[in-house]
Each structure stands twice: as C-alpha cells, then as structure tokens.
C-alpha cells in the first residue's frame, strides 16, 4: 500500500530505495536474481580456489542448476532473496577461512554477514559460527580474521536498533518479537502469569482449534523422523497462528501493530512461565 510497517527493520526498505534510485523497482527481480547468482558464484570461486581443482570448480558451477532458491525468491518483494545471497557467500567464506585465512576471504565473509543481517535481524546469529571459527585459526590470525566479521555484524545490527529506537522507542532491530514468540509457543498459550483479560482469553481460544489438529504425541521426539514431523507441523502452523489467529483476533480490540505486539509479547512470556519445560 506504499508504506512500510513501523514494526519492521529498515534493512530491506533501504535496499528497495537503493534499487528504486539506481534502476527502478521494475528491475527488482533482476537485481535480486543477480545478487543471488553473484554471491553464489563468488562463494563457489573461493571454495574452488581453496581446493585448487578445476573439476571442483565445474561441480560448483553446475550445482546451481539443481536448486531453485535463487530464482524462486528473485521476483518476490521479501527479504529472502538478499538474505539467502548473503548467507551463501558468508557460509562459503567461513569454510575457506577454516583452511586458509586471507584478506579477500575475510572481506567476503564481512559482505555476506552484513547483507544477511541487514535484510533480517536474525542474521546477527551468524556471529556464533564466526566466533567458533577460532578453533581452526592460528593464534596470530584469530583477531585479524574474526574481528572484522563480528564488528561489521554488530555495527550493522546497532544501526538498525538505533533507527528502530528513534521511531518506536523499542530497543530492537524490529518490533515483531511478540508476534514471533507467541506463534512459537502457540501450543502452550496461557495467560495465568499475566493480568487475564477478555482479549487474552479470546487469543488463547482462537489458537485452540489449530493446536487441536496437531498429533497428540507431536512433542515426543525420539527419532529424526519424529523431529522432522515436529518441524513440518509447527512451521506450517506458525503463520496461521501468528497472522491468521493472533493478529486477526487482536486487531479487533487494539489500534496499532505496536499495541498488538506488546500484548502478544506479554502473553508469550506468560505462557513460557506457566510451562517452563
């Protein structure tokens, strides 16, 4: 509708504005496709150089034809296209750094983690594998390699937090934590640890039919197959619970996304307190 939700981070809107200024949004799909392919082949090049084998390079080049992620996300106005591009470059660079540290590869890792974090605040979690890289690096090069990667990620995340705080007063890269957390704990929603209200009871009731359709032993995970089933079911339910049920119910009583997010955060924390295990 021509506006950007105040609950979202500034990362992807900034990318859209850049594309609009440079070539126009009519070319967004081609820009996102190009970003995905460039990052993929840059990562493939770094890995091929590491192995020093032309057949490995050919394998990486041909492998792009056997996946659809890059082309699938390219025409969509979503964060996924740029995020997966950054993630692919970062992952490849991290793999090479574990074997042969160097400036070019470190720079690639920095670009990858900045792109991923800028598009999705959750990208900051990539700092963890970056720090774990320490065990593979010689002592003299640990800070030299890891410092720029971690520093760039936190600087990016810090700018996003500062921007969101200036808009909403919330110290976070975006203000959707309540939506996400309430949907994650949708199977155990409980308002016992918060001041119960008509709204909180309606929210719990709205989600109940979705949870009732889940297998009774869904959380009894004793095998890889059981874990796969749990992930498939809960991922499928996440959007339904967050936007179809919780948001759909809350918006009839609350006026803004910030208010809805705040209520859902309190309900989610209450649910976790009531069911800590």
XYZ file of N, CA and C in Angstrom:
831
model
N 0.828 -1.218 0.000
C 0.000 0.000 0.000
C 0.864 1.272 0.000
N 2.136 1.126 -0.317
C 3.002 2.300 -0.421
C 3.687 2.720 0.858
N 3.448 1.995 1.937
C 4.104 2.321 3.202
C 4.814 1.085 3.729
N 5.718 1.303 4.691
C 6.447 0.202 5.298
C 6.056 0.120 6.756
N 5.732 -1.081 7.221
C 5.274 -1.269 8.597
C 6.302 -0.748 9.593
N 5.821 -0.027 10.587
C 6.714 0.530 11.610
C 7.322 -0.551 12.486
N 6.795 -1.780 12.405
C 7.347 -2.859 13.216
C 8.546 -3.531 12.543
N 8.784 -3.236 11.272
C 9.863 -3.886 10.532
C 11.160 -3.092 10.629
N 12.284 -3.798 10.382
C 13.586 -3.123 10.399
C 13.770 -2.307 9.118
N 14.771 -1.443 9.104
C 14.998 -0.531 7.992
C 15.803 -1.186 6.867
N 16.344 -2.399 7.113
C 17.268 -3.013 6.162
C 16.727 -3.191 4.760
N 15.649 -3.948 4.616
C 15.131 -4.222 3.273
C 14.532 -2.980 2.615
N 13.811 -2.117 3.354
C 13.341 -0.879 2.724
C 14.492 -0.054 2.156
N 15.637 -0.049 2.862
C 16.801 0.686 2.358
C 17.269 0.096 1.034
N 17.234 -1.239 0.924
C 17.619 -1.895 -0.330
C 16.641 -1.537 -1.445
N 15.353 -1.508 -1.124
C 14.342 -1.155 -2.128
C 14.529 0.284 -2.611
N 14.807 1.182 -1.682
C 15.034 2.580 -2.060
C 16.267 2.715 -2.952
N 17.300 1.926 -2.635
C 18.517 1.968 -3.450
C 18.236 1.487 -4.870
N 17.490 0.388 -4.983
C 17.139 -0.138 -6.302
C 16.283 0.868 -7.060
N 15.340 1.481 -6.358
C 14.468 2.466 -6.995
C 15.269 3.640 -7.538
N 16.260 4.091 -6.775
C 17.062 5.240 -7.197
C 18.002 4.907 -8.336
N 18.526 3.678 -8.357
C 19.533 3.312 -9.348
C 18.926 2.861 -10.682
N 17.979 1.920 -10.630
C 17.440 1.367 -11.879
C 15.916 1.347 -11.926
N 15.266 1.560 -10.793
C 13.805 1.494 -10.755
C 13.324 0.138 -10.274
N 12.209 0.122 -9.588
C 11.702 -1.111 -8.998
C 11.194 -2.110 -10.043
N 10.991 -1.662 -11.280
C 10.619 -2.618 -12.333
C 11.698 -3.672 -12.539
N 12.925 -3.339 -12.152
C 14.049 -4.258 -12.333
C 14.424 -4.985 -11.048
N 13.580 -4.916 -10.015
C 13.908 -5.524 -8.727
C 14.198 -7.016 -8.857
N 13.357 -7.737 -9.616
C 13.560 -9.182 -9.759
C 14.934 -9.496 -10.348
N 15.361 -8.708 -11.347
C 16.662 -8.953 -11.977
C 17.803 -8.583 -11.037
N 17.611 -7.543 -10.246
C 18.635 -7.161 -9.268
C 18.795 -8.258 -8.228
N 17.661 -8.764 -7.716
C 17.728 -9.807 -6.694
C 18.270 -11.116 -7.260
N 17.910 -11.434 -8.496
C 18.461 -12.628 -9.137
C 19.967 -12.487 -9.320
N 20.404 -11.318 -9.758
C 21.833 -11.073 -9.964
C 22.600 -11.164 -8.654
N 22.031 -10.588 -7.582
C 22.690 -10.639 -6.278
C 22.872 -12.082 -5.824
N 21.818 -12.892 -6.010
C 21.909 -14.286 -5.620
C 22.971 -15.042 -6.396
N 22.997 -14.837 -7.712
C 23.965 -15.544 -8.554
C 25.392 -15.065 -8.301
N 25.554 -13.759 -8.136
C 26.894 -13.220 -7.889
C 27.459 -13.766 -6.581
N 26.643 -13.747 -5.529
C 27.113 -14.248 -4.236
C 27.386 -15.747 -4.292
N 26.519 -16.477 -5.012
C 26.726 -17.923 -5.126
C 28.051 -18.228 -5.829
N 28.264 -17.601 -6.982
C 29.465 -17.908 -7.744
C 30.728 -17.338 -7.098
N 30.583 -16.247 -6.353
C 31.732 -15.736 -5.601
C 32.149 -16.745 -4.533
N 31.153 -17.292 -3.825
C 31.459 -18.311 -2.829
C 32.022 -19.567 -3.461
N 31.446 -19.971 -4.605
C 31.941 -21.157 -5.319
C 33.378 -20.952 -5.783
N 33.687 -19.733 -6.235
C 35.054 -19.419 -6.676
C 36.039 -19.547 -5.517
N 35.663 -18.997 -4.358
C 36.552 -19.074 -3.195
C 36.822 -20.521 -2.795
N 35.782 -21.346 -2.830
C 35.950 -22.752 -2.471
C 36.777 -23.492 -3.522
N 36.541 -23.181 -4.798
C 37.282 -23.843 -5.871
C 38.772 -23.511 -5.787
N 39.078 -22.243 -5.491
C 40.482 -21.837 -5.339
C 41.108 -22.559 -4.156
N 40.331 -22.705 -3.101
C 40.832 -23.407 -1.915
C 41.219 -24.847 -2.263
N 40.359 -25.546 -3.028
C 40.646 -26.930 -3.387
C 41.676 -27.023 -4.502
N 41.811 -25.948 -5.296
C 42.792 -25.940 -6.371
C 42.533 -26.999 -7.423
N 41.254 -27.230 -7.737
C 40.911 -28.288 -8.672
C 39.843 -27.769 -9.635
N 40.114 -27.835 -10.936
C 39.168 -27.304 -11.922
C 37.881 -28.114 -11.967
N 37.967 -29.414 -11.624
C 36.756 -30.231 -11.635
C 35.834 -29.847 -10.475
N 36.422 -29.469 -9.346
C 35.630 -28.978 -8.220
C 34.917 -27.689 -8.624
N 35.634 -26.822 -9.350
C 35.038 -25.569 -9.819
C 33.852 -25.849 -10.740
N 34.021 -26.831 -11.648
C 32.940 -27.182 -12.566
C 31.747 -27.751 -11.798
N 32.015 -28.545 -10.768
C 30.947 -29.122 -9.955
C 30.133 -28.024 -9.275
N 30.818 -27.046 -8.692
C 30.126 -25.933 -8.033
C 29.299 -25.127 -9.043
N 29.852 -24.941 -10.228
C 29.155 -24.151 -11.246
C 27.880 -24.849 -11.701
N 27.963 -26.166 -11.912
C 26.804 -26.922 -12.384
C 25.767 -27.092 -11.275
N 26.219 -27.132 -10.015
C 25.318 -27.390 -8.893
C 24.219 -26.333 -8.769
N 24.467 -25.127 -9.251
C 23.463 -24.064 -9.149
C 22.205 -24.404 -9.944
N 22.344 -25.296 -10.926
C 21.195 -25.661 -11.749
C 20.239 -26.616 -11.030
N 20.688 -27.180 -9.908
C 19.885 -28.197 -9.229
C 19.208 -27.676 -7.966
N 19.059 -26.371 -7.872
C 18.304 -25.778 -6.765
C 17.525 -24.595 -7.308
N 16.408 -24.263 -6.636
C 15.559 -23.196 -7.146
C 15.429 -21.995 -6.242
N 16.183 -21.979 -5.143
C 16.013 -20.906 -4.156
C 16.272 -19.532 -4.752
N 17.363 -19.397 -5.491
C 17.743 -18.089 -6.026
C 16.668 -17.549 -6.964
N 16.204 -18.386 -7.878
C 15.190 -17.929 -8.845
C 13.811 -17.823 -8.206
N 13.539 -18.661 -7.214
C 12.227 -18.622 -6.555
C 11.994 -17.299 -5.845
N 13.008 -16.817 -5.133
C 12.849 -15.602 -4.335
C 13.081 -14.326 -5.135
N 13.711 -14.438 -6.301
C 14.098 -13.244 -7.057
C 12.946 -12.275 -7.338
N 11.762 -12.728 -7.755
C 10.706 -11.766 -8.096
C 9.854 -11.328 -6.909
N 10.162 -11.796 -5.702
C 9.304 -11.509 -4.555
C 9.804 -10.301 -3.768
N 8.868 -9.460 -3.346
C 9.214 -8.314 -2.508
C 9.259 -8.810 -1.068
N 10.310 -9.559 -0.774
C 10.552 -10.139 0.544
C 12.047 -10.082 0.828
N 12.407 -10.246 2.091
C 13.815 -10.171 2.479
C 14.616 -11.394 2.030
N 13.939 -12.480 1.659
C 14.629 -13.756 1.444
C 15.692 -13.709 0.348
N 15.458 -12.991 -0.743
C 16.399 -13.018 -1.867
C 17.783 -12.522 -1.456
N 17.831 -11.329 -0.881
C 19.123 -10.774 -0.462
C 19.694 -11.538 0.735
N 18.813 -12.006 1.630
C 19.297 -12.736 2.808
C 20.001 -14.025 2.410
N 19.367 -14.825 1.533
C 19.989 -16.081 1.123
C 21.264 -15.842 0.319
N 21.309 -14.736 -0.419
C 22.527 -14.393 -1.150
C 23.673 -14.141 -0.172
N 23.410 -13.319 0.840
C 24.430 -13.036 1.844
C 24.823 -14.271 2.626
N 23.841 -15.095 2.958
C 24.112 -16.313 3.724
C 25.006 -17.268 2.941
N 24.744 -17.415 1.635
C 25.549 -18.312 0.805
C 27.006 -17.852 0.744
N 27.207 -16.552 0.543
C 28.567 -16.017 0.478
C 29.281 -16.174 1.812
N 28.567 -15.877 2.896
C 29.159 -15.989 4.235
C 29.561 -17.436 4.536
N 28.676 -18.385 4.232
C 28.954 -19.791 4.527
C 30.172 -20.283 3.754
N 30.249 -19.915 2.485
C 31.395 -20.337 1.674
C 32.693 -19.726 2.208
N 32.640 -18.436 2.531
C 33.835 -17.764 3.046
C 34.287 -18.367 4.369
N 33.340 -18.708 5.232
C 33.684 -19.296 6.522
C 34.375 -20.641 6.329
N 33.875 -21.416 5.356
C 34.500 -22.698 5.076
C 35.934 -22.549 4.597
N 36.180 -21.556 3.748
C 37.538 -21.325 3.247
C 38.449 -20.805 4.356
N 37.924 -19.900 5.199
C 38.729 -19.338 6.292
C 39.205 -20.415 7.262
N 38.427 -21.466 7.416
C 38.818 -22.545 8.323
C 40.076 -23.264 7.836
N 40.349 -23.152 6.530
C 41.512 -23.822 5.954
C 42.638 -22.861 5.600
N 42.273 -21.694 5.067
C 43.310 -20.786 4.584
C 42.860 -19.343 4.775
N 43.165 -18.729 5.927
C 42.770 -17.338 6.185
C 43.408 -16.392 5.174
N 42.658 -15.348 4.810
C 43.179 -14.354 3.881
C 42.299 -13.136 3.846
N 42.815 -12.030 3.348
C 42.072 -10.773 3.325
C 40.843 -10.844 2.426
N 41.002 -11.397 1.237
C 39.896 -11.463 0.291
C 38.736 -12.280 0.862
N 39.066 -13.410 1.483
C 38.024 -14.279 2.031
C 37.369 -13.617 3.241
N 38.161 -12.941 4.060
C 37.605 -12.219 5.204
C 36.648 -11.126 4.731
N 37.037 -10.425 3.678
C 36.169 -9.383 3.120
C 34.862 -9.987 2.608
N 34.937 -11.163 1.990
C 33.727 -11.836 1.505
C 32.817 -12.210 2.666
N 33.405 -12.692 3.756
C 32.616 -13.047 4.940
C 31.940 -11.818 5.530
N 32.653 -10.695 5.535
C 32.086 -9.433 6.046
C 30.893 -9.010 5.192
N 31.071 -9.032 3.874
C 29.973 -8.655 2.971
C 28.770 -9.567 3.187
N 29.019 -10.861 3.304
C 27.937 -11.825 3.475
C 27.165 -11.622 4.767
N 27.860 -11.436 5.885
C 27.169 -11.307 7.164
C 26.468 -9.952 7.279
N 27.030 -8.914 6.676
C 26.366 -7.602 6.682
C 25.082 -7.664 5.865
N 25.136 -8.292 4.686
C 23.948 -8.399 3.846
C 22.860 -9.205 4.542
N 23.238 -10.336 5.139
C 22.257 -11.191 5.807
C 21.634 -10.482 7.009
N 22.459 -9.789 7.799
C 21.960 -9.102 8.994
C 21.103 -7.907 8.625
N 21.494 -7.206 7.578
C 20.734 -6.032 7.150
C 19.345 -6.427 6.660
N 19.253 -7.571 5.989
C 17.962 -7.998 5.459
C 17.060 -8.581 6.539
N 17.647 -9.357 7.455
C 16.891 -9.979 8.549
C 17.684 -9.795 9.829
N 17.045 -9.226 10.845
C 17.744 -9.027 12.107
C 18.307 -10.315 12.684
N 17.640 -11.439 12.396
C 18.100 -12.729 12.912
C 19.461 -13.106 12.340
N 19.891 -12.416 11.289
C 21.205 -12.681 10.717
C 22.337 -12.463 11.695
N 22.089 -11.699 12.763
C 23.127 -11.471 13.774
C 23.559 -12.787 14.407
N 22.714 -13.815 14.337
C 23.069 -15.127 14.896
C 24.263 -15.742 14.175
N 24.578 -15.267 12.973
C 25.729 -15.799 12.240
C 27.045 -15.433 12.905
N 26.994 -14.531 13.883
C 28.192 -14.213 14.665
C 28.695 -15.464 15.392
N 27.766 -16.344 15.781
C 28.146 -17.540 16.549
C 29.083 -18.453 15.756
N 28.724 -18.874 14.526
C 29.687 -19.694 13.776
C 30.962 -18.938 13.441
N 30.866 -17.609 13.325
C 32.080 -16.827 13.064
C 33.040 -16.924 14.250
N 32.511 -16.831 15.449
C 33.351 -16.933 16.651
C 33.891 -18.356 16.816
N 33.068 -19.354 16.501
C 33.507 -20.748 16.609
C 34.636 -21.070 15.637
N 34.849 -20.193 14.664
C 35.944 -20.383 13.708
C 37.305 -20.328 14.402
N 37.328 -19.776 15.611
C 38.587 -19.613 16.350
C 39.381 -20.911 16.409
N 38.709 -22.018 16.627
C 39.413 -23.289 16.821
C 40.208 -23.721 15.593
N 39.879 -23.176 14.416
C 40.560 -23.574 13.183
C 41.663 -22.588 12.778
N 41.760 -21.462 13.470
C 42.682 -20.414 13.052
C 43.968 -20.436 13.874
N 45.099 -20.118 13.248
C 46.347 -19.982 14.017
C 46.243 -18.797 14.965
N 46.939 -18.857 16.088
C 46.794 -17.852 17.142
C 47.028 -16.430 16.650
N 47.978 -16.244 15.799
C 48.301 -14.894 15.363
C 47.272 -14.258 14.446
N 46.349 -15.054 13.906
C 45.397 -14.521 12.926
C 43.954 -14.515 13.426
N 43.716 -14.912 14.664
C 42.341 -15.036 15.152
C 41.619 -13.689 15.181
N 42.208 -12.717 15.847
C 41.572 -11.401 15.936
C 41.544 -10.726 14.565
N 42.571 -10.951 13.787
C 42.684 -10.347 12.456
C 41.547 -10.803 11.545
N 41.112 -12.059 11.698
C 40.049 -12.611 10.847
C 38.676 -12.387 11.456
N 38.519 -12.747 12.721
C 37.195 -12.730 13.343
C 36.750 -11.314 13.704
N 37.684 -10.456 14.087
C 37.346 -9.091 14.491
C 36.532 -8.326 13.463
N 36.972 -8.248 12.199
C 36.199 -7.512 11.195
C 34.817 -8.110 10.939
N 34.726 -9.442 10.966
C 33.442 -10.096 10.694
C 32.431 -9.780 11.798
N 32.832 -10.011 13.042
C 31.937 -9.766 14.177
C 31.644 -8.274 14.319
N 32.681 -7.443 14.149
C 32.495 -5.998 14.266
C 31.526 -5.455 13.237
N 31.628 -5.939 11.995
C 30.732 -5.477 10.938
C 29.290 -5.892 11.219
N 29.112 -7.117 11.722
C 27.760 -7.606 12.025
C 27.115 -6.774 13.130
N 27.846 -6.525 14.210
C 27.288 -5.759 15.322
C 27.069 -4.291 14.948
N 27.937 -3.753 14.105
C 27.742 -2.371 13.659
C 26.461 -2.257 12.842
N 26.237 -3.216 11.948
C 25.010 -3.232 11.141
C 23.780 -3.355 12.024
N 23.843 -4.294 12.959
C 22.719 -4.525 13.859
C 22.477 -3.298 14.745
N 23.558 -2.658 15.182
C 23.438 -1.472 16.028
C 22.756 -0.318 15.311
N 23.079 -0.128 14.039
C 22.433 0.929 13.250
C 20.938 0.657 13.128
N 20.582 -0.599 12.922
C 19.171 -0.959 12.798
C 18.428 -0.742 14.120
N 19.076 -1.080 15.233
C 18.468 -0.855 16.546
C 18.271 0.637 16.792
N 19.293 1.425 16.487
C 19.212 2.873 16.699
C 18.075 3.479 15.882
N 17.941 3.017 14.645
C 16.877 3.545 13.793
C 15.499 3.179 14.335
N 15.343 1.912 14.754
C 14.046 1.476 15.270
C 13.722 2.165 16.598
N 14.727 2.371 17.437
C 14.500 3.052 18.718
C 14.070 4.496 18.486
N 14.666 5.132 17.493
C 14.301 6.507 17.166
C 12.845 6.603 16.695
N 12.348 5.546 16.024
C 10.967 5.545 15.528
C 9.963 5.106 16.580
N 10.306 4.035 17.322
C 9.304 3.389 18.171
C 9.633 3.394 19.654
N 10.885 3.702 20.014
C 11.275 3.634 21.418
C 11.579 2.229 21.893
N 11.611 1.269 20.982
C 11.897 -0.126 21.319
C 13.349 -0.436 20.990
N 14.076 -1.006 21.969
C 15.483 -1.341 21.757
C 15.563 -2.714 21.085
N 15.369 -2.743 19.794
C 15.437 -3.968 18.996
C 15.543 -3.554 17.537
N 15.993 -4.491 16.694
C 16.125 -4.147 15.274
C 14.768 -3.999 14.614
N 13.765 -4.685 15.137
C 12.391 -4.526 14.679
C 11.453 -4.889 15.816
N 10.192 -4.549 15.689
C 9.250 -4.691 16.793
C 8.219 -5.780 16.522
N 8.695 -6.949 16.145
C 7.798 -8.061 15.867
C 8.070 -9.250 16.784
N 8.825 -9.029 17.839
C 9.191 -10.141 18.721
C 7.961 -10.781 19.347
N 6.959 -9.974 19.689
C 5.752 -10.518 20.288
C 5.024 -11.459 19.353
N 4.889 -11.058 18.077
C 4.251 -11.910 17.075
C 4.994 -13.242 16.959
N 6.308 -13.146 16.803
C 7.107 -14.352 16.574
C 7.068 -15.284 17.779
N 7.288 -14.732 18.978
C 7.364 -15.576 20.170
C 6.021 -16.207 20.498
N 4.943 -15.452 20.367
C 3.612 -16.003 20.645
C 3.288 -17.145 19.690
N 3.699 -17.019 18.431
C 3.452 -18.094 17.470
C 4.309 -19.314 17.776
N 5.550 -19.086 18.221
C 6.434 -20.204 18.555
C 5.882 -21.032 19.716
N 5.261 -20.365 20.686
C 4.725 -21.071 21.852
C 3.212 -21.236 21.737
N 2.708 -21.210 20.503
C 1.267 -21.300 20.286
C 0.639 -22.545 20.872
N 1.413 -23.621 21.007
C 0.877 -24.859 21.545
C 0.673 -24.847 23.039
N 1.198 -23.832 23.736
C 1.088 -23.791 25.198
C 0.614 -22.421 25.684
N -0.144 -21.703 24.872
C -0.587 -20.367 25.271
C -1.350 -20.421 26.600
N -0.968 -19.508 27.511
C -1.548 -19.498 28.856
C -1.412 -18.092 29.418
N -2.537 -17.489 29.845
C -2.497 -16.130 30.375
C -2.484 -16.087 31.897
N -2.139 -17.223 32.534
C -2.166 -17.302 34.004
C -1.134 -16.396 34.658
N -0.012 -16.125 33.981
C 1.060 -15.321 34.587
C 1.024 -13.871 34.124
N -0.114 -13.419 33.646
C -0.313 -12.021 33.285
C -1.721 -11.632 33.742
N -2.013 -10.362 33.871
C -3.391 -9.988 34.227
C -4.360 -10.478 33.146
N -5.132 -11.540 33.416
C -6.047 -12.076 32.395
C -7.079 -11.028 31.982
N -7.475 -11.100 30.759
C -8.466 -10.160 30.238
C -9.327 -10.878 29.218
N -10.369 -10.213 28.789
C -11.217 -10.797 27.756
C -10.411 -11.048 26.482
N -9.498 -10.105 26.162
C -8.686 -10.248 24.957
C -7.749 -11.451 25.059
N -7.069 -11.602 26.194
C -6.133 -12.719 26.337
C -6.861 -14.056 26.235
N -8.076 -14.128 26.805
C -8.850 -15.365 26.716
C -9.285 -15.632 25.273
N -9.638 -14.576 24.546
C -10.024 -14.748 23.152
C -8.838 -15.191 22.300
N -7.645 -14.691 22.626
C -6.450 -15.074 21.884
C -6.143 -16.555 22.085
N -6.232 -17.011 23.325
C -5.980 -18.429 23.619
C -7.019 -19.297 22.914
N -8.261 -18.877 22.953
C -9.337 -19.654 22.321
C -9.194 -19.693 20.806
N -8.720 -18.586 20.220
C -8.586 -18.523 18.771
C -7.565 -19.525 18.250
N -6.510 -19.762 19.024
C -5.438 -20.663 18.589
C -5.803 -22.126 18.849
N -6.689 -22.359 19.803
C -7.008 -23.732 20.230
C -7.369 -24.672 19.084
N -8.198 -24.272 18.102
C -8.547 -25.205 17.012
C -7.341 -25.648 16.189
N -6.364 -24.749 16.004
C -5.156 -25.110 15.249
C -4.356 -26.155 16.008
N -4.199 -25.950 17.310
C -3.423 -26.878 18.132
C -4.133 -28.220 18.244
N -5.460 -28.188 18.254
C -6.231 -29.429 18.385
C -6.007 -30.371 17.204
N -5.631 -29.828 16.057
C -5.405 -30.658 14.872
C -4.007 -31.290 14.860
N -3.156 -30.900 15.806
C -1.817 -31.485 15.856
C -1.889 -32.905 16.438
N -0.996 -33.798 16.003
C -0.953 -35.145 16.590
C -0.708 -35.067 18.092
N -1.315 -35.964 18.843
C -1.217 -35.918 20.308
C 0.214 -36.084 20.795
N 1.023 -36.862 20.088
C 2.393 -37.135 20.517
C 3.415 -36.321 19.724
N 3.018 -35.164 19.234
C 3.897 -34.373 18.370
C 5.217 -34.021 19.049
N 5.173 -33.685 20.338
C 6.375 -33.250 21.043
C 7.190 -34.401 21.616
N 6.775 -35.622 21.380
C 7.520 -36.796 21.838
C 8.547 -37.154 20.774
N 9.701 -36.540 20.872
C 10.711 -36.650 19.817
C 11.786 -37.651 20.227
N 11.759 -38.813 19.580
C 12.720 -39.875 19.905
C 13.460 -40.380 18.664
N 13.279 -39.703 17.546
C 13.951 -40.112 16.315
C 14.034 -38.923 15.373
N 14.839 -39.059 14.332
C 14.956 -37.996 13.332
C 13.622 -37.798 12.615
N 12.921 -38.887 12.358
C 11.626 -38.787 11.685
C 10.628 -38.007 12.538
N 10.648 -38.246 13.854
C 9.749 -37.522 14.752
C 10.104 -36.042 14.806
N 11.410 -35.753 14.746
C 11.850 -34.358 14.736
C 11.421 -33.675 13.442
N 11.572 -34.358 12.321
C 11.138 -33.808 11.032
C 9.642 -33.499 11.053
N 8.869 -34.414 11.627
C 7.422 -34.202 11.696
C 7.101 -32.985 12.561
N 7.791 -32.861 13.691
C 7.556 -31.715 14.576
C 7.838 -30.401 13.860
N 8.967 -30.365 13.149
C 9.344 -29.139 12.429
C 8.331 -28.833 11.327
N 7.954 -29.845 10.562
C 6.998 -29.629 9.466
C 5.669 -29.077 9.975
N 5.155 -29.667 11.043
C 3.853 -29.254 11.568
C 3.915 -27.850 12.149
N 4.921 -27.566 12.960
C 4.988 -26.263 13.629
C 5.321 -25.138 12.659
N 6.148 -25.419 11.661
C 6.431 -24.398 10.647
C 5.165 -24.075 9.860
N 4.417 -25.113 9.517
C 3.154 -24.907 8.792
C 2.174 -24.083 9.626
N 2.136 -24.338 10.936
C 1.182 -23.656 11.811
C 1.595 -22.234 12.169
N 2.891 -21.922 12.049
C 3.400 -20.652 12.557
C 2.671 -19.454 11.965
N 2.595 -19.391 10.648
C 1.933 -18.259 10.006
C 0.451 -18.201 10.319
N -0.186 -19.381 10.384
C -1.616 -19.427 10.694
C -1.875 -18.874 12.087
N -1.037 -19.289 13.049
C -1.214 -18.837 14.430
C -0.906 -17.352 14.560
N 0.242 -16.918 13.988
C 0.681 -15.530 14.175
C -0.260 -14.540 13.513
N -0.568 -14.780 12.237
C -1.302 -13.776 11.466
C -2.777 -14.107 11.293
N -3.098 -15.391 11.133
C -4.491 -15.744 10.937
C -5.308 -15.694 12.213
N -4.698 -16.122 13.327
C -5.430 -16.217 14.589
C -5.111 -15.075 15.556
N -3.848 -14.949 15.950
C -3.499 -13.947 16.965
C -3.714 -12.524 16.454
N -3.150 -12.219 15.292
C -3.306 -10.874 14.741
C -4.768 -10.600 14.393
N -5.417 -11.577 13.756
C -6.804 -11.394 13.362
C -7.717 -11.136 14.538
N -7.421 -11.758 15.679
C -8.231 -11.556 16.881
C -7.894 -10.245 17.573
N -6.597 -9.951 17.708
C -6.167 -8.774 18.453
C -6.533 -7.466 17.770
N -6.527 -7.444 16.451
C -6.763 -6.180 15.752
C -8.199 -5.681 15.913
N -9.112 -6.566 16.347
C -10.488 -6.115 16.582
C -10.600 -5.292 17.857
N -9.580 -5.378 18.729
C -9.625 -4.656 20.008
C -8.531 -3.600 20.143
N -7.442 -3.740 19.385
C -6.297 -2.840 19.535
C -6.096 -2.033 18.257
N -5.551 -0.823 18.414
C -5.497 0.089 17.286
C -4.227 0.056 16.456
N -3.116 -0.404 17.017
C -1.853 -0.326 16.287
C -1.080 -1.625 16.388
N -0.142 -1.812 15.460
C 0.714 -3.001 15.476
C 1.565 -3.039 16.734
N 2.004 -1.856 17.198
C 2.823 -1.807 18.410
C 2.056 -2.328 19.617
N 0.779 -1.935 19.733
C -0.051 -2.411 20.850
C -0.264 -3.920 20.764
N -0.543 -4.409 19.568
C -0.757 -5.848 19.375
C 0.512 -6.620 19.721
N 1.651 -6.133 19.234
C 2.924 -6.786 19.506
C 3.205 -6.840 21.004
N 2.898 -5.754 21.704
C 3.134 -5.687 23.149
C 2.283 -6.714 23.902
N 1.006 -6.809 23.541
C 0.112 -7.774 24.187
C 0.572 -9.206 23.912
N 0.953 -9.476 22.675
C 1.389 -10.821 22.317
C 2.694 -11.185 23.021
N 3.565 -10.206 23.234
C 4.793 -10.469 23.972
C 4.477 -10.858 25.417
N 3.555 -10.137 26.049
C 3.188 -10.462 27.432
C 2.539 -11.842 27.516
N 1.682 -12.169 26.522
C 1.041 -13.474 26.504
C 2.067 -14.586 26.298
N 3.035 -14.351 25.426
C 4.068 -15.363 25.159
C 4.909 -15.615 26.404
N 5.327 -14.547 27.083
C 6.137 -14.702 28.293
C 5.331 -15.389 29.383
N 4.057 -15.035 29.503
C 3.183 -15.695 30.464
C 3.102 -17.194 30.175
N 3.007 -17.556 28.898
C 2.916 -18.964 28.504
C 4.177 -19.726 28.877
N 5.330 -19.093 28.675
C 6.603 -19.743 28.999
C 6.743 -19.903 30.509
N 6.322 -18.896 31.279
C 6.366 -19.003 32.737
C 5.455 -20.113 33.247
N 4.319 -20.261 32.590
C 3.374 -21.292 33.011
C 3.832 -22.700 32.594
N 4.661 -22.760 31.536
C 5.136 -24.064 31.025
C 6.639 -24.001 30.754
N 7.447 -23.830 31.798
C 8.890 -23.591 31.584
C 9.603 -24.739 30.877
N 9.199 -25.988 31.109
C 9.871 -27.094 30.435
C 9.626 -27.086 28.936
